[in-house]
CSV table of C-alpha atoms in Angstrom, one decimal:
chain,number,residue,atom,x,y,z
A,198,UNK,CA,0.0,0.0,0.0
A,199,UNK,CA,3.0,2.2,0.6
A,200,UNK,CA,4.0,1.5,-3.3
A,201,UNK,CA,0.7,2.9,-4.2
A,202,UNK,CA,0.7,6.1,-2.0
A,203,UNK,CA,4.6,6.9,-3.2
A,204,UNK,CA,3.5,6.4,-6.9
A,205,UNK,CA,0.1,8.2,-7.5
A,206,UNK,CA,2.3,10.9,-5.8
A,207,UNK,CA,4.4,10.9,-8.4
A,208,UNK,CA,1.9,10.0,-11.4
A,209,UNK,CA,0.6,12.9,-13.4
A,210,UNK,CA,3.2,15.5,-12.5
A,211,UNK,CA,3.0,17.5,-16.1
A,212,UNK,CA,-0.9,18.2,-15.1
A,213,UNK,CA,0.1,19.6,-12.1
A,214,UNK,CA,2.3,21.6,-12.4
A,215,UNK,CA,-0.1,23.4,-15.5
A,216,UNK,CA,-3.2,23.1,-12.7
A,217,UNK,CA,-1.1,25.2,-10.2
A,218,UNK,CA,-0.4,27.9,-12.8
A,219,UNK,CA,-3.7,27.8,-14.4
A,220,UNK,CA,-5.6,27.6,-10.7
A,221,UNK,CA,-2.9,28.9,-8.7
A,222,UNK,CA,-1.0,27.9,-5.5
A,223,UNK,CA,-4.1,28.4,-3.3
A,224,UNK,CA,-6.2,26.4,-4.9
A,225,UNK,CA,-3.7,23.7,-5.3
A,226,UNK,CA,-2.9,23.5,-1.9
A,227,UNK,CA,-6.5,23.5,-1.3
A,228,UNK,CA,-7.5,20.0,-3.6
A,229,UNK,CA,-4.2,18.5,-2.1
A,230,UNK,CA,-5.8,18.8,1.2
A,231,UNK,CA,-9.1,17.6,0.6
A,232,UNK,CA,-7.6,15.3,-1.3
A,233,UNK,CA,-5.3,13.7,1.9
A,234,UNK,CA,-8.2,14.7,4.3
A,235,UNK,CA,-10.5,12.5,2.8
A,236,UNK,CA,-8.0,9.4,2.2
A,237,UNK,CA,-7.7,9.5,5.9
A,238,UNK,CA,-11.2,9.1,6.9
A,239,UNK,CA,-11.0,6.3,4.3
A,240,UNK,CA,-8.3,4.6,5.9
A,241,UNK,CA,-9.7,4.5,9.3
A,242,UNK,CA,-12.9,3.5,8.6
A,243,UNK,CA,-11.3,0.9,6.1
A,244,UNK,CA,-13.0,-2.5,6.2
A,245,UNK,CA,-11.6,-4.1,3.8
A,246,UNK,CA,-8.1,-4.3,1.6
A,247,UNK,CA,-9.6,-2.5,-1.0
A,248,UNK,CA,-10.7,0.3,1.4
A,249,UNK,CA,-7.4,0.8,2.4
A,250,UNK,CA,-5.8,0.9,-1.3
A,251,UNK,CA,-8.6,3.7,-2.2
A,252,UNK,CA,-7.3,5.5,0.7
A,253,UNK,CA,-3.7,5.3,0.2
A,254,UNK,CA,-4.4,6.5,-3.4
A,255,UNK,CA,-6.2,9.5,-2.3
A,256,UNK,CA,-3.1,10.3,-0.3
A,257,UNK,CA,-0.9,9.9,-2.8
A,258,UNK,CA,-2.7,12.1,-5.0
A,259,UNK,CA,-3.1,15.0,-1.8
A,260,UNK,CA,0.7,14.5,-1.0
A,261,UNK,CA,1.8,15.4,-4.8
A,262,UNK,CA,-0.7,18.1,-5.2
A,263,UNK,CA,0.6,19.9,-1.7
A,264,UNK,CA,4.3,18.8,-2.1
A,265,UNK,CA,4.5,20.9,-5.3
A,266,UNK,CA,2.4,24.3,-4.5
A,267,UNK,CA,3.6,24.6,-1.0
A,268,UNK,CA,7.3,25.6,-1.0
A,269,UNK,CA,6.3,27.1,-4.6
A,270,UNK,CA,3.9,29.6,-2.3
A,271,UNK,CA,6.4,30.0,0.3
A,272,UNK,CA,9.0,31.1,-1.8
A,273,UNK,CA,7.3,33.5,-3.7
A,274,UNK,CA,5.2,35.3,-0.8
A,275,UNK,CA,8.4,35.7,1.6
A,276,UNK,CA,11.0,38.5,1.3
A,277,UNK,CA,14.0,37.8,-0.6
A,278,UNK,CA,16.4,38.2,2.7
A,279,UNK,CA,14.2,35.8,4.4
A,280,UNK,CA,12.9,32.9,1.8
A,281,UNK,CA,15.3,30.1,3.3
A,282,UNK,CA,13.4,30.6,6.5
A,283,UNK,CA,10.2,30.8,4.8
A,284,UNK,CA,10.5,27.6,2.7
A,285,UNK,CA,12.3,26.0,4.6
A,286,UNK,CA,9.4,25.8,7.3
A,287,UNK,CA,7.9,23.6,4.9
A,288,UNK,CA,10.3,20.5,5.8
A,289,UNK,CA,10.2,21.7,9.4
A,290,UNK,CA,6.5,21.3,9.9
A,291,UNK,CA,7.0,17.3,7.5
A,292,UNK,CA,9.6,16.5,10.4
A,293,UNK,CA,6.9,17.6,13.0
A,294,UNK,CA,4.0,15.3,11.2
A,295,UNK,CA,6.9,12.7,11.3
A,296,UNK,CA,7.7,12.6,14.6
A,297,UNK,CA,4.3,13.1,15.9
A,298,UNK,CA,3.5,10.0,13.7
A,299,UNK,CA,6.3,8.6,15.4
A,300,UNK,CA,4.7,9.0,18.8
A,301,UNK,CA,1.6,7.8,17.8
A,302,UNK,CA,2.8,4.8,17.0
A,303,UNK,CA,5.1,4.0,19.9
A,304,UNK,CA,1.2,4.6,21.6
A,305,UNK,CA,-1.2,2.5,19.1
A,306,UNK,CA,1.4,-0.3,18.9
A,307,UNK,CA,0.1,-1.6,22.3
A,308,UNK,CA,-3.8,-1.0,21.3
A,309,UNK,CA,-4.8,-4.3,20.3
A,310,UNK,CA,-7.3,-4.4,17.1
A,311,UNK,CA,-8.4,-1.0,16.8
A,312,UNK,CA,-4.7,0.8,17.6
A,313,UNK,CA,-4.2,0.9,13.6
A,314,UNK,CA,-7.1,3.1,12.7
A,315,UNK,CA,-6.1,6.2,15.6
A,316,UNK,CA,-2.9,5.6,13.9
A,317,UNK,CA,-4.3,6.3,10.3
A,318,UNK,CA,-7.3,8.4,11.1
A,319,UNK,CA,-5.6,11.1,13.0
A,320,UNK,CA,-3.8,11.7,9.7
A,321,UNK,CA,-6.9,14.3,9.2
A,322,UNK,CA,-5.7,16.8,11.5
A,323,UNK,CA,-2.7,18.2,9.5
A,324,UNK,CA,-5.0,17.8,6.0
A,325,UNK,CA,-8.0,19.6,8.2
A,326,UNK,CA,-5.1,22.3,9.3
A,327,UNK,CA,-4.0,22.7,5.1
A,328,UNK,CA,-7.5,23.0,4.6
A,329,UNK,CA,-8.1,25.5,6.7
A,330,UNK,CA,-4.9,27.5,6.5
A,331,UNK,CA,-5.9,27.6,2.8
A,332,UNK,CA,-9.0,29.2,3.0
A,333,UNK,CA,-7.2,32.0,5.3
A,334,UNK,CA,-4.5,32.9,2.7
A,335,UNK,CA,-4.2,34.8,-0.7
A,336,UNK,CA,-3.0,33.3,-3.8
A,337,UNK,CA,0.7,35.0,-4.2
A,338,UNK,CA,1.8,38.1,-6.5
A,339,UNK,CA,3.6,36.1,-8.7
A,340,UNK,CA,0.4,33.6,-9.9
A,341,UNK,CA,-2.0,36.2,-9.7
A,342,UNK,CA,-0.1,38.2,-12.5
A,343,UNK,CA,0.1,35.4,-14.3
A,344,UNK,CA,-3.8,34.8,-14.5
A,345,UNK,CA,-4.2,38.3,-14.9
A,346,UNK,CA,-4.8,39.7,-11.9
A,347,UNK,CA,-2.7,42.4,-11.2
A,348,UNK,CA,-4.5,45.0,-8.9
A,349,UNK,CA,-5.2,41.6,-6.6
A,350,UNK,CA,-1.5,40.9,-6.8
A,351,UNK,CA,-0.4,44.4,-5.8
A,352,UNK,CA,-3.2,44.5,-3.2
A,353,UNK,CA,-1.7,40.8,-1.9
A,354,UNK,CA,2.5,42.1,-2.1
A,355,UNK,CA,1.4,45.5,0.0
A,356,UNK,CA,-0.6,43.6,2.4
A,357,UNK,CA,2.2,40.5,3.1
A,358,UNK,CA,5.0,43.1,3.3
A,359,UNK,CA,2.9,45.4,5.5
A,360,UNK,CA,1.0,48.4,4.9
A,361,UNK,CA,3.6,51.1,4.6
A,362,UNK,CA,6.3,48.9,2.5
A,363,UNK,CA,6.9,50.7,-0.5
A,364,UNK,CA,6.5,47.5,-2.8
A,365,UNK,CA,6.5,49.5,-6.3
A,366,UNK,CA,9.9,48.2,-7.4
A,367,UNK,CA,9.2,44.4,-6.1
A,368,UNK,CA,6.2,44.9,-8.0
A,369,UNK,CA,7.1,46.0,-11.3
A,370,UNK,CA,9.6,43.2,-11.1
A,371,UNK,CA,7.0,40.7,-10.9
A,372,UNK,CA,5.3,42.2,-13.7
A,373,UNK,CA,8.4,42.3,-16.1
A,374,UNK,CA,8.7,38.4,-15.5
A,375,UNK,CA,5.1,37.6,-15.9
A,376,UNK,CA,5.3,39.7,-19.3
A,377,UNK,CA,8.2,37.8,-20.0
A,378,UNK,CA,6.7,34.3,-19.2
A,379,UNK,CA,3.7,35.3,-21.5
A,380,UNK,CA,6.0,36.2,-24.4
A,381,UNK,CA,7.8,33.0,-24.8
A,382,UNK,CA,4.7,31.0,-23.9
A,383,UNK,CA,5.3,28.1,-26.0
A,384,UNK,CA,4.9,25.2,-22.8
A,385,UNK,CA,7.0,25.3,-19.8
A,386,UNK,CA,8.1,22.0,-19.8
A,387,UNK,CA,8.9,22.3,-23.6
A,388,UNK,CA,10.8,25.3,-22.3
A,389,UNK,CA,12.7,24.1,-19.5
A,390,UNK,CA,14.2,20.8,-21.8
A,391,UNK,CA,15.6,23.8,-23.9
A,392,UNK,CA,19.2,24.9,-24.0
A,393,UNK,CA,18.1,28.4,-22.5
A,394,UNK,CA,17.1,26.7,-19.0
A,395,UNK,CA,19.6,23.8,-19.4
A,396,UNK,CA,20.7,24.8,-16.5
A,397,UNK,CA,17.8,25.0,-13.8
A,398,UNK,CA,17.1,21.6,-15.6
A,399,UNK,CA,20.4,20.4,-14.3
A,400,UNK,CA,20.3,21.5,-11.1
A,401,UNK,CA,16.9,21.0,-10.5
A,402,UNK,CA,16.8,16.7,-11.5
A,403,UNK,CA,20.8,16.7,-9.9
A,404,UNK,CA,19.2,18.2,-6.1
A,405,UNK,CA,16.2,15.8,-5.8
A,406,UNK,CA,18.9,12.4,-7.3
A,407,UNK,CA,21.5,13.6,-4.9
A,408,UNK,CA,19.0,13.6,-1.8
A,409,UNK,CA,17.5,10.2,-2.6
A,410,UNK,CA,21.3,8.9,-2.7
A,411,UNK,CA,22.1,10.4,0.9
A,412,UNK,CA,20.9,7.1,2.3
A,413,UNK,CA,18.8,9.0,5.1
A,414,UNK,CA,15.4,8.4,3.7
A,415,UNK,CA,15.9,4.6,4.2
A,416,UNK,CA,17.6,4.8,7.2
A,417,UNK,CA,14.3,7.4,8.5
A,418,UNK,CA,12.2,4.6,7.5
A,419,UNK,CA,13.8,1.6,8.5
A,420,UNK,CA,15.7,2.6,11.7
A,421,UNK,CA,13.8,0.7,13.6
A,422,UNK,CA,14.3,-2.6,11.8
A,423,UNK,CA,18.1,-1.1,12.0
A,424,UNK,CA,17.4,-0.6,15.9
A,425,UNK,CA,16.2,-4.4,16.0
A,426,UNK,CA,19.4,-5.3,13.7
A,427,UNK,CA,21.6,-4.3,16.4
A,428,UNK,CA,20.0,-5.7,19.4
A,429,UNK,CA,17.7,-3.4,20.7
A,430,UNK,CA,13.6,-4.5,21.5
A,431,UNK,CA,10.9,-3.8,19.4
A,432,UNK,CA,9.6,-0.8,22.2
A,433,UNK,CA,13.3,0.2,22.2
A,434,UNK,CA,13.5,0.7,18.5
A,435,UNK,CA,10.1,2.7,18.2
A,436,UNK,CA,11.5,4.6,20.7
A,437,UNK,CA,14.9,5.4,19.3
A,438,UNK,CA,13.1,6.0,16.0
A,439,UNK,CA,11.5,8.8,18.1
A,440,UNK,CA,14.7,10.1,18.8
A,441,UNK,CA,16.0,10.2,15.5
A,442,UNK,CA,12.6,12.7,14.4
A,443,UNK,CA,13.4,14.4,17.2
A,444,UNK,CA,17.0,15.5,16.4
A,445,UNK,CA,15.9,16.2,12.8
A,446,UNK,CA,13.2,18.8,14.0
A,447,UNK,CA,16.2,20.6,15.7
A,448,UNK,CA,18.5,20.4,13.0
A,449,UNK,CA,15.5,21.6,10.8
A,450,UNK,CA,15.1,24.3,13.0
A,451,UNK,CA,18.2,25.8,13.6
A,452,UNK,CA,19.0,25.0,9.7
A,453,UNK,CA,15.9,28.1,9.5
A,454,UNK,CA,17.6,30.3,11.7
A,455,UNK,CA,20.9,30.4,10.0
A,456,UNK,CA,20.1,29.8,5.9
A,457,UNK,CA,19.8,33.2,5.6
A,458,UNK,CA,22.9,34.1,6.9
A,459,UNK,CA,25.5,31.7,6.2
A,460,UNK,CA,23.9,30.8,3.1
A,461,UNK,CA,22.8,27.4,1.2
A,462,UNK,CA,26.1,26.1,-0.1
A,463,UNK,CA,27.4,26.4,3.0
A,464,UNK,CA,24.6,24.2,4.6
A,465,UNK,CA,25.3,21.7,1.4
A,466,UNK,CA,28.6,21.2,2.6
A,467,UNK,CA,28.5,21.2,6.2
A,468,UNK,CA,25.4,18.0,5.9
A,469,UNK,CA,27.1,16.4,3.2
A,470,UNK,CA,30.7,16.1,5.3
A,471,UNK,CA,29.0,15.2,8.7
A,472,UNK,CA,26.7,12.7,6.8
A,473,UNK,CA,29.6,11.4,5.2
A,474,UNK,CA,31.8,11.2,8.4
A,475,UNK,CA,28.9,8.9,10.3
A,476,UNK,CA,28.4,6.5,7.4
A,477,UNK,CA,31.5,5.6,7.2
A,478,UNK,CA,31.9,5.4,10.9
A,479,UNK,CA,29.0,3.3,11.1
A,480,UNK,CA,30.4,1.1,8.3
A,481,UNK,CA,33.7,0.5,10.3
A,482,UNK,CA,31.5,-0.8,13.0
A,483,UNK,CA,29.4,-3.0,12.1
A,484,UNK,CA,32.6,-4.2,9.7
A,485,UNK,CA,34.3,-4.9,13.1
A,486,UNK,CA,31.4,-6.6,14.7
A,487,UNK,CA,31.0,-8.9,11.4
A,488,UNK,CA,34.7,-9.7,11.6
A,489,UNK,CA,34.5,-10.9,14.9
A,490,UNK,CA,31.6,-13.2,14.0
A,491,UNK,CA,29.8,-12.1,17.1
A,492,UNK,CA,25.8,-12.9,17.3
A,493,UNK,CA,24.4,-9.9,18.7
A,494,UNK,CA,25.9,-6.8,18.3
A,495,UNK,CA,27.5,-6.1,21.9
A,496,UNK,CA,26.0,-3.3,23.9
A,497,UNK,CA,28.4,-0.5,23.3
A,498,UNK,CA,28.9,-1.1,19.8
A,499,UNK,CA,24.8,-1.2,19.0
A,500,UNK,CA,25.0,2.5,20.8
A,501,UNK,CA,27.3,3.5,19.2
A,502,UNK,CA,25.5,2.8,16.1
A,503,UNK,CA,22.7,4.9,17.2
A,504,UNK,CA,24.5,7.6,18.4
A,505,UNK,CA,26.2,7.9,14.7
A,506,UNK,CA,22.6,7.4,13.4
A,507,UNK,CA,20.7,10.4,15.4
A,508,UNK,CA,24.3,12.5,14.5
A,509,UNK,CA,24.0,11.6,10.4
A,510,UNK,CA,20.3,13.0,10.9
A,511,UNK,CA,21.4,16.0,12.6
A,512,UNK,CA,23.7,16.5,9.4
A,513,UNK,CA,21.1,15.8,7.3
A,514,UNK,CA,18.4,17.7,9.2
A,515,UNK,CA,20.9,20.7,9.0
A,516,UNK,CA,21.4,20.8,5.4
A,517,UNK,CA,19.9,18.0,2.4
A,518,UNK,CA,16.2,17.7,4.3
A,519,UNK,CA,15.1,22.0,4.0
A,520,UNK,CA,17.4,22.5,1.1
A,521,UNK,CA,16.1,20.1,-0.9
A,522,UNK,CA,13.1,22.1,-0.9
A,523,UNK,CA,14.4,26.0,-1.0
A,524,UNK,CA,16.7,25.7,-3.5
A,525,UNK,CA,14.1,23.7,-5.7
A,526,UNK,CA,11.7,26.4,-5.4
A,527,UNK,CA,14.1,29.4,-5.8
A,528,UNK,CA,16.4,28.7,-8.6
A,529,UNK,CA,13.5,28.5,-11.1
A,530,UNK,CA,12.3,31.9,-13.7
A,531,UNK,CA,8.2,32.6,-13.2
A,532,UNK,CA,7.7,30.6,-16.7
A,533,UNK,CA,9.1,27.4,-15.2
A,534,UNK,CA,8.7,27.5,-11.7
A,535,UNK,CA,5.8,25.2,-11.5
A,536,UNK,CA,6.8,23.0,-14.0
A,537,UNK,CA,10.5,22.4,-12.6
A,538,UNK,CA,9.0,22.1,-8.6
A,539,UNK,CA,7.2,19.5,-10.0
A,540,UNK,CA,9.8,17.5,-11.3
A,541,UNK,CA,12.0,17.9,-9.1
A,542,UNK,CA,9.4,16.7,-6.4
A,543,UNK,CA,8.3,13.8,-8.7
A,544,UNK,CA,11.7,12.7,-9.0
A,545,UNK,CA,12.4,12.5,-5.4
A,546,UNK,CA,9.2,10.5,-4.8
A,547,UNK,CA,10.4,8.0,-7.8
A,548,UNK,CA,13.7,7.5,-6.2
A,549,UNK,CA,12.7,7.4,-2.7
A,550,UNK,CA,10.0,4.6,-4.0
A,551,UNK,CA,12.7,2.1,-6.0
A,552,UNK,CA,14.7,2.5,-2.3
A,553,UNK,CA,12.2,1.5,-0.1
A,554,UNK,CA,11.8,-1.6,-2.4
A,555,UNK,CA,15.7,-2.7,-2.5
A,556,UNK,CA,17.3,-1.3,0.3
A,557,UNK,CA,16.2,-4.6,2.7
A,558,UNK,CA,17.7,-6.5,-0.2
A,559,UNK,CA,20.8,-4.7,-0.5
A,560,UNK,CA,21.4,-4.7,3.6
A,561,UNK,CA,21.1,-8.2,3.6
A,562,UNK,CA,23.3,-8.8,0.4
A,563,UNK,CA,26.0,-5.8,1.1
A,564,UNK,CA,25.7,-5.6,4.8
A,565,UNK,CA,28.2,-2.6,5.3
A,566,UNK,CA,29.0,-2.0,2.5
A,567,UNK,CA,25.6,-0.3,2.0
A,568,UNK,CA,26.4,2.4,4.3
A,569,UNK,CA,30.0,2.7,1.9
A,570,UNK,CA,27.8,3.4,-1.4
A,571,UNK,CA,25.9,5.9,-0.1
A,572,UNK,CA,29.0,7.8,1.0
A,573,UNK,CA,30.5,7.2,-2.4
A,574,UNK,CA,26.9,9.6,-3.3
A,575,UNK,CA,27.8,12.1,-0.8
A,576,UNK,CA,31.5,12.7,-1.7
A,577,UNK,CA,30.1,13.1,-5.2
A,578,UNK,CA,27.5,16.0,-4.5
A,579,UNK,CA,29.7,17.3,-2.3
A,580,UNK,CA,31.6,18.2,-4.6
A,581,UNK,CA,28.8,19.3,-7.3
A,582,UNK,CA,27.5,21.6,-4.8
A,583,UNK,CA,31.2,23.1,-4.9
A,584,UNK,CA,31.2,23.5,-8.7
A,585,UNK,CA,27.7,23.5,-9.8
A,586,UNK,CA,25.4,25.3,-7.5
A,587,UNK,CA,25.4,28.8,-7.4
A,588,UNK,CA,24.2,30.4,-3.7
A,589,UNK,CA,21.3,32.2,-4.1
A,590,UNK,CA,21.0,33.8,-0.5
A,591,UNK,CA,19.2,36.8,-0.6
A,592,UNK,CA,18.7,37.0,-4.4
A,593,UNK,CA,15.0,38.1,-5.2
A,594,UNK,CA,13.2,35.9,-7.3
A,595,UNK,CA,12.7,38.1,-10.3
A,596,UNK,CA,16.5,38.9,-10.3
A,597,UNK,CA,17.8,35.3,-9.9
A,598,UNK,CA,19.4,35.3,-13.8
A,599,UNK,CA,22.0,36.8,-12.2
A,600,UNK,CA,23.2,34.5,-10.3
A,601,UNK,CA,23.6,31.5,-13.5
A,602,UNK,CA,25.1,34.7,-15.4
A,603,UNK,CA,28.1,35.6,-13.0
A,604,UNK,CA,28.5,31.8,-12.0
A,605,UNK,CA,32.2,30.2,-13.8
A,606,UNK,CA,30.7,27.4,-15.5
A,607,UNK,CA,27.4,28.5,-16.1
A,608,UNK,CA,27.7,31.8,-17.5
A,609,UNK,CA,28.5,30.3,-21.0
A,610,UNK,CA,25.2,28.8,-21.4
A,611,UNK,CA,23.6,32.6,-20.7
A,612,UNK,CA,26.0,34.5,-22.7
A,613,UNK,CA,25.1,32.0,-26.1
A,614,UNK,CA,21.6,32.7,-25.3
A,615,UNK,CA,21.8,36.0,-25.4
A,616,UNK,CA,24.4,36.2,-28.1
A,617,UNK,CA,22.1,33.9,-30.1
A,618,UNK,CA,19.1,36.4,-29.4
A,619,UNK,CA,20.4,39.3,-30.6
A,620,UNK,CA,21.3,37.5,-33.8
A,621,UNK,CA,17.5,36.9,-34.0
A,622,UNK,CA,16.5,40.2,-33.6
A,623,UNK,CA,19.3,42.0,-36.2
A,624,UNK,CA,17.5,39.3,-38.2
């Protein structure tokens, strides 16, 4: 049932991206969370297989509709100097749902027969709360332009950056890209496969292949059975799985606070080296235990495994889990933005999906030397995020051709487009 939920999120991911420009980030958000509201009150009342599979599909279908408006619509609605914060709340408040999830299943695992349906019904408070929060917002500047809107999109900037911000220039801005978008309208995907955006194209399918390839989403969803690998009790595990969500939400947290100032590349490197560090720690471990040909995993060395576990999250939490969601959102022109979210959200559901499916297979059949491939990932976009990613820190959104245009590598590909444009035009 989890393959359904993780596919029908990723299904259809062209139409959405054209709904949220054509309805707008509002109204996305909106479907997506009637969508997930009402797979949940399937799921618990589910009284049969074929219950549960409608429900999971409804989810699926609510998860990819929210996952690709919502850090669209946080990026474009906060100020430019504070947009990591902004959009990176996003992650923060999925590591919340995780770990309260978390909890409520340390709890419901000791309900007998009806301990699964609190666990899947109360999956309607944060779809009720998206609901709601939805009906309580405005669509943002950017998307009401594009629909032709613009006295409701000037209305909307003054009033989210307060009513004596002079907003003229932010404005006008906005308008310039919209007008843009509108001139070269010949399909945003069509557009963003072109050698004019090869670059967001890069970037954007090389973030969301890189994160899969950490290693942390299947060690956040199997750290229990990891827990369990390594000696500890099924309570114990649960528990220590609690922990885990736990020290993400902080790293989350504090990665808010400081995004903004240190900047994202920065963060990149920092999770990517710590990550990288406590793999291959972990590796050396259990490599040692195996040598010794030991049953179960002696006491201080199955700690020590967790305590390199909850310090790769922290890493991770820090850095990959809110950046893989900023930088997505922010790197993209008005035309594309939709369209390359969506991808890049699409793909991470893909590869996330094909992991959960072979990881157990792999553990078993490469033991530690799982834990060796995924840092073989990490030294590799390590060093991408070195050469490839330009920071984007405090860059407005409508200004962010700047940053590909004064980048080393990059700046070729902008200078042939332009050099090929003014051909056209003296054409």
């Amino acid at each position: 049932m989890d393959c359904v939920r993780w596919i029908l999120g990723t299904q259809h991911f062209w139409k959405r991206s054209h709904m949220t420009r054509m309805v707008g980030r509002q109204g996305i958000m909106l479907i997506g969370g009637a969508l997930f509201l009402a797979g949940s009150i399937v799921n618990a009342a589910a009284v049969s297989i074929a219950m549960l599979i409608i429900g999971r599909m409804l989810l699926g279908f609510g998860l990819g509709f929210t996952s690709q408006a919502a850090p669209v619509y946080l990026s474009e609605s906060a100020p430019a100097r504070w947009r990591g914060a902004f959009t990176s709340a996003y992650n923060a408040f999925i590591v919340i749902g995780i770990l309260f999830a978390t909890v409520t299943n340390y709890y419901t695992d000791r309900i007998p027969v009806w301990g699964w349906r609190v666990s899947l019904g109360l999956a309607a408070i944060p779809s009720v709360v998206i609901v709601a929060g939805a009906f309580f917002v405005s669509d943002t500047p950017s998307s009401l332009v594009l629909r032709g809107y613009p006295h409701r999109a000037r209305a909307t900037l003054q009033h989210i950056r307060g009513p004596h911000a002079d907003v003229d220039a932010e404005f006008k801005d906005i308008v310039l890209a919209a007008d843009q978008a509108h001139k070269n309208d010949k399909g945003a995907f069509k557009r963003l496969f072109s050698k004019q955006y090869r670059q967001y194209l890069v970037i954007g399918v090389a973030i969301p292949v890189f994160y899969g390839f950490t290693g942390m989403v299947v060690i956040a969803m199997f750290s229990p059975l990891l827990f369990r690998t390594v000696g500890f009790s099924s309570q114990n595990a649960i528990l220590g799985s609690v922990i885990n969500s736990a020290i993400n939400l902080v790293a989350t947290l504090l990665s808010s606070f400081v995004m903004d100032r240190i900047g994202r590349k920065f963060l990149f490197i920092f999770g990517g080296l710590g990550m990288m560090i406590c793999e291959v720690a972990i590796s050396w471990i259990m490599a040692d235990h195996l040598g010794k040909q030991e049953g179960i995993m002696p006491g201080n060395y199955a700690t020590s495994v967790l305590v390199l576990i909850w310090m790769c999250t922290f890493s991770f939490g820090l850095s990959w889990a809110p950046l893989r969601y900023v930088v997505p959102s922010e790197i993209y022109t008005v035309e594309v933005r939709s369209a390359g979210q969506a991808m890049s959200i699409s793909i991470t559901f893909c590869i996330s999906f094909l992991e959960l499916q072979v990881f157990i297979a792999l553990l078993c059949a490469m033991k530690y030397f799982v834990f060796l491939l995924f840092v073989i990932f990490l030294l590799a976009m390590t060093i991408f995020v070195v050469m490839f990613l330009p920071e984007t820190k405090g860059v407005p959104l409508e200004s962010m051709g700047s940053v590909w245009a004064q980048h080393w590598f990059w700046r070729r590909f902008t200078m042939n487009v332009k050099q090929e444009s003014q051909t056209l035009l003296v054409k």
